[in-house]
Structures are given as C-alpha cells and as structure tokens.
XYZ file of C-alpha atoms in Angstrom:
256
model
C 4.306 -12.399 20.959
C 2.719 -10.710 18.094
C -0.822 -9.773 17.847
C -3.119 -11.725 15.652
C -4.101 -10.326 12.222
C -7.070 -9.183 11.652
C -8.621 -11.621 8.685
C -10.598 -9.741 6.140
C -11.885 -12.596 3.888
C -11.507 -16.631 4.427
C -12.648 -19.545 2.563
C -11.147 -22.922 1.862
C -9.170 -21.747 -0.969
C -7.913 -17.960 0.064
C -7.625 -15.688 3.072
C -6.947 -12.208 3.049
C -5.659 -10.092 6.084
C -4.742 -6.681 7.155
C -0.597 -6.625 7.068
C 0.479 -3.653 9.420
C 3.003 -1.727 8.767
C 6.724 -2.437 8.951
C 6.184 -6.142 8.983
C 7.582 -7.936 5.928
C 5.616 -10.505 4.408
C 8.293 -13.371 3.948
C 11.761 -14.131 5.003
C 14.574 -12.638 2.571
C 18.195 -12.086 2.336
C 17.337 -8.020 3.436
C 15.792 -9.562 6.828
C 18.371 -9.900 8.775
C 17.718 -10.079 12.823
C 14.107 -9.939 11.862
C 12.011 -12.206 13.499
C 8.115 -11.783 12.869
C 7.280 -11.933 9.008
C 3.556 -12.105 7.428
C 3.699 -15.734 6.045
C 4.532 -16.919 9.229
C 2.223 -15.629 11.351
C -0.510 -15.970 9.311
C 0.036 -19.662 9.338
C 0.637 -19.816 12.953
C -2.760 -18.356 13.395
C -4.876 -20.179 11.004
C -2.866 -23.636 11.595
C -2.312 -24.271 7.709
C 0.185 -23.745 5.462
C -0.315 -20.534 3.053
C 1.068 -19.298 -0.286
C 1.872 -16.144 -1.397
C 0.608 -14.446 -4.389
C 1.564 -10.731 -4.266
C 3.146 -8.480 -1.541
C 3.454 -5.530 -0.108
C 6.760 -3.268 0.662
C 7.569 -3.651 4.326
C 6.559 0.273 5.291
C 2.965 -0.299 3.725
C -0.042 -1.084 5.710
C -3.110 -2.912 4.322
C -4.581 -6.152 2.316
C -3.131 -8.770 1.061
C -4.407 -11.939 0.079
C -3.181 -15.779 0.197
C -3.873 -18.937 -1.210
C -4.624 -21.952 0.531
C -3.123 -24.478 -1.941
C -0.540 -24.611 -4.555
C -3.081 -24.548 -7.394
C -4.973 -21.744 -6.477
C -1.956 -19.850 -5.591
C -0.778 -20.475 -9.161
C -3.983 -19.229 -11.080
C -4.430 -16.511 -8.759
C -0.526 -15.271 -9.356
C -1.096 -15.475 -12.691
C -4.020 -13.347 -12.443
C -1.600 -10.893 -10.628
C 1.106 -10.972 -13.113
C -1.501 -10.026 -15.804
C -2.866 -7.163 -13.838
C -6.194 -8.709 -13.961
C -6.497 -7.935 -9.997
C -7.527 -4.443 -9.418
C -5.509 -2.354 -6.801
C -6.863 0.811 -4.634
C -4.020 2.533 -2.052
C -4.611 5.665 -0.187
C -1.407 7.925 0.066
C -0.485 11.178 2.028
C 1.558 13.242 -0.091
C 3.463 16.402 -0.013
C 1.917 19.394 -2.212
C -1.504 19.801 -3.879
C -1.625 16.642 -5.922
C -3.196 16.564 -9.545
C -6.598 16.098 -9.426
C -6.761 13.214 -12.016
C -3.842 12.066 -14.034
C -2.172 8.933 -15.053
C 1.523 8.666 -14.388
C 3.389 6.792 -17.478
C 6.955 6.408 -16.199
C 8.909 3.478 -16.980
C 10.858 2.029 -14.137
C 13.921 0.388 -13.819
C 14.083 -2.783 -12.041
C 15.715 -2.723 -8.243
C 16.698 -5.773 -6.829
C 19.711 -4.743 -4.647
C 22.310 -6.938 -6.609
C 23.267 -4.736 -9.633
C 23.502 -0.877 -9.759
C 19.763 0.415 -11.057
C 21.598 2.020 -13.908
C 22.469 -1.707 -15.303
C 19.153 -2.841 -14.800
C 16.006 -2.663 -17.707
C 13.892 0.016 -17.834
C 10.000 -1.429 -17.741
C 6.965 0.166 -18.367
C 4.637 1.535 -15.519
C 1.386 3.238 -15.313
C -0.264 4.708 -12.258
C -3.793 6.126 -12.139
C -3.783 8.848 -9.302
C -6.667 10.800 -8.210
C -6.581 13.527 -5.568
C -9.488 12.915 -2.977
C -8.642 15.700 -0.752
C -6.077 18.513 1.006
C -5.193 20.443 3.989
C -3.100 23.573 4.436
C -1.476 23.773 7.692
C -0.755 27.007 9.179
C 3.187 26.063 10.158
C 6.387 26.382 8.687
C 7.893 22.859 7.980
C 10.351 23.485 5.052
C 10.561 27.015 3.508
C 7.064 28.129 3.175
C 4.959 29.629 5.756
C 2.416 27.050 5.780
C 2.622 23.384 4.818
C -0.019 21.982 2.064
C -0.454 18.031 1.629
C -2.936 15.983 -0.118
C -5.011 12.845 0.214
C -3.933 10.790 -3.122
C -5.599 7.798 -4.237
C -3.581 5.404 -6.184
C -4.122 2.838 -8.605
C -1.313 0.923 -9.960
C -2.038 -0.624 -13.796
C 1.490 -2.264 -13.674
C 2.895 -4.016 -10.809
C 6.889 -2.592 -10.694
C 8.576 -2.442 -7.551
C 7.843 0.435 -5.024
C 6.168 1.871 -8.150
C 3.671 4.030 -6.488
C 6.227 5.578 -4.253
C 8.703 6.343 -6.956
C 5.796 7.595 -9.527
C 4.403 10.085 -7.147
C 8.159 11.023 -5.904
C 9.044 11.465 -9.615
C 5.717 13.627 -10.076
C 6.973 15.851 -7.438
C 4.489 14.565 -4.779
C 6.385 12.339 -2.441
C 4.577 10.270 0.230
C 4.954 11.326 3.551
C 7.069 9.010 5.241
C 9.071 7.581 2.640
C 12.986 7.707 3.686
C 14.210 6.814 0.452
C 11.790 8.824 -2.312
C 10.367 11.455 0.176
C 11.948 14.285 2.061
C 13.078 14.208 5.808
C 12.198 17.316 6.823
C 8.511 16.950 6.070
C 8.595 12.979 7.275
C 9.902 14.081 10.672
C 7.278 16.600 11.119
C 4.702 14.089 10.878
C 6.697 11.421 12.582
C 7.554 14.421 15.826
C 4.391 16.643 15.486
C 1.474 14.393 14.368
C 2.456 11.055 15.803
C 2.923 9.325 11.972
C 6.452 7.757 11.951
C 5.671 5.462 9.176
C 4.998 5.371 5.485
C 1.877 6.985 5.018
C 0.453 4.231 2.184
C -2.142 1.807 2.211
C -3.667 -1.055 0.652
C -7.320 -0.473 0.829
C -8.894 -2.392 -1.935
C -8.686 -5.617 -3.922
C -11.186 -6.399 -6.589
C -10.631 -10.255 -9.045
C -12.241 -12.886 -9.844
C -12.112 -16.110 -7.198
C -9.837 -18.747 -9.064
C -11.980 -21.605 -8.019
C -15.702 -20.278 -7.892
C -15.204 -17.680 -11.005
C -17.239 -15.245 -8.461
C -16.373 -11.639 -7.934
C -14.365 -10.705 -4.832
C -14.165 -6.919 -3.957
C -12.606 -6.844 -0.702
C -11.678 -3.686 1.385
C -9.461 -2.824 4.337
C -9.594 -0.076 7.165
C -6.482 2.090 8.176
C -4.633 1.365 10.811
C -4.829 3.308 14.076
C -2.657 6.484 13.186
C -3.628 6.773 9.756
C -7.335 6.764 10.776
C -6.165 9.444 13.667
C -4.771 11.624 11.202
C -7.615 11.666 8.571
C -9.595 12.604 11.501
C -7.260 15.395 12.141
C -7.082 16.700 9.000
C -11.024 16.742 8.597
C -10.722 13.271 6.065
C -13.508 11.369 7.846
C -15.593 11.031 4.812
C -12.547 9.487 3.279
C -12.220 6.615 5.763
C -11.984 2.957 3.904
C -13.935 0.248 6.019
C -13.355 -3.613 6.258
C -15.538 -5.026 3.587
C -16.039 -7.828 1.409
C -19.102 -8.273 -1.311
C -19.901 -8.064 -5.045
C -19.850 -4.223 -5.164
C -16.694 -2.570 -6.699
C -14.410 -1.501 -3.718
C -15.157 2.640 -2.953
C -14.648 5.146 -0.307
C -17.101 4.968 2.518
C -17.671 7.424 5.492
C -16.352 5.933 8.889
C -19.230 4.738 11.138
C -19.610 7.118 13.965
C-alpha cells in the first residue's frame, strides 16, 4: 500500500503535495509495469478528481500542484505555460558551481518518438546560484579529493529535463542523473552516502491563485535522504521547510 502523500496546501480549488522521488505523475506509454502514480494516489487519498497543471520528472521530488476543477486547471495551466509561475529547485552537483549565472542554451525537444536531432531547438533559460559547497577527502574520480556544490535553480522557461540538461552542459551535472551525469559519482553517493537517487528537488512555487487572485507562495521540505545528506555536508542552514504564505519563498534554517 502506498504511503499517504504529504499535503502542503488544500482549498476548494487547489491541492499541492510533496511528490516522492521515482514516482510518475501520471500514466504514460513509458510506464509499463508501474502501479503507483501521483494523480491516482492523490485522487484516492482526498476522494475527488484532480487535474494536473504541470509535472515533475519521475526521479525529481518535491512540490506539485493540482487543480480540483477543469476551469481552475485551464487558468493555472495557462500561467505555467506563460512562465508566470516562479519555481525554485535545489540540486547537488559535481564540482564548484558558478556563484551566479543565467544559463541560456536552446534545448531540443525530447518526446521519445523521433531522433532528438530532428526535433526543434527552443529557447531555454535557467538562473542558477551556488549556495554552498563541500570538498571530501576521498578519491572518487581521478583527483585525490571530490568537490560538490549545492545549487539553487530557477527555470525561466519550461523545457523537458531543462535543469538537468543545462547544468550538465555547463559542466556541473546533478548527482544521481543517470542520463546526463557521471556514473562514478552517482555510484559513490548511492553506495557510500545512502543517496541512490537524483539529487534534484522542487522546493518552491510562487503564483497567483487562479480563482481568488491572491499571491500563493509554497515551500516544500526535502525528503529524509536529502535532509540527511545536507546535515552531513554542513548545509543544514539551507534546508527548506514546508510553508505557505504571502512572503516570497526563501531558504530557511531547519528547526532543531
């Protein structure tokens, strides 16, 4: 039986939850053999139909918001499509990431049906900020020590796998990314640091309520594995918290 989803916001029009890593948002042609999906799990949990308005990649954890009626879904979906929703992610990457930079690399669509080279390249921008870093006195690759960074990413467009592809192209792949990362570092985190997952989490959403017109700012805590890793690396001061309110979503210190 699937555990109950943590509900972070719920009114008569919207519901927001913490999606676990490795759970698909909804059924797809690539989901053969899968039994648990976010849409169906949430529907059963709250006892009513839910309407997806955006999505997270399967290995990414964190905030997902759903509408509870078709009109709200259409309005909020348009806001996501027009990039009127602020999104905040935290990622653990290989190397010493840039202090602050806007990654502006066009990305080809990926739909799995045609070769990527045949797909159009579309503008894509992601603002990144290095929040912290750590150097471990272990040889993971060819160097005697290994350095990793905690990056904040704010996608300004909404392309498939945008954050993962942008950071990898810039030379700082996200740990646990089997497609765009490096296996030796992924294996080190899985086997030595108990983090066998993509270290990317959606921790903040800022948007205008599609019915009431009020600003909504949501925050989402990390799961247990990422929380433990942050504590181990001395990054506890960057742990986000579950939150809702009228102030912009920010990084807060984890309660003791």
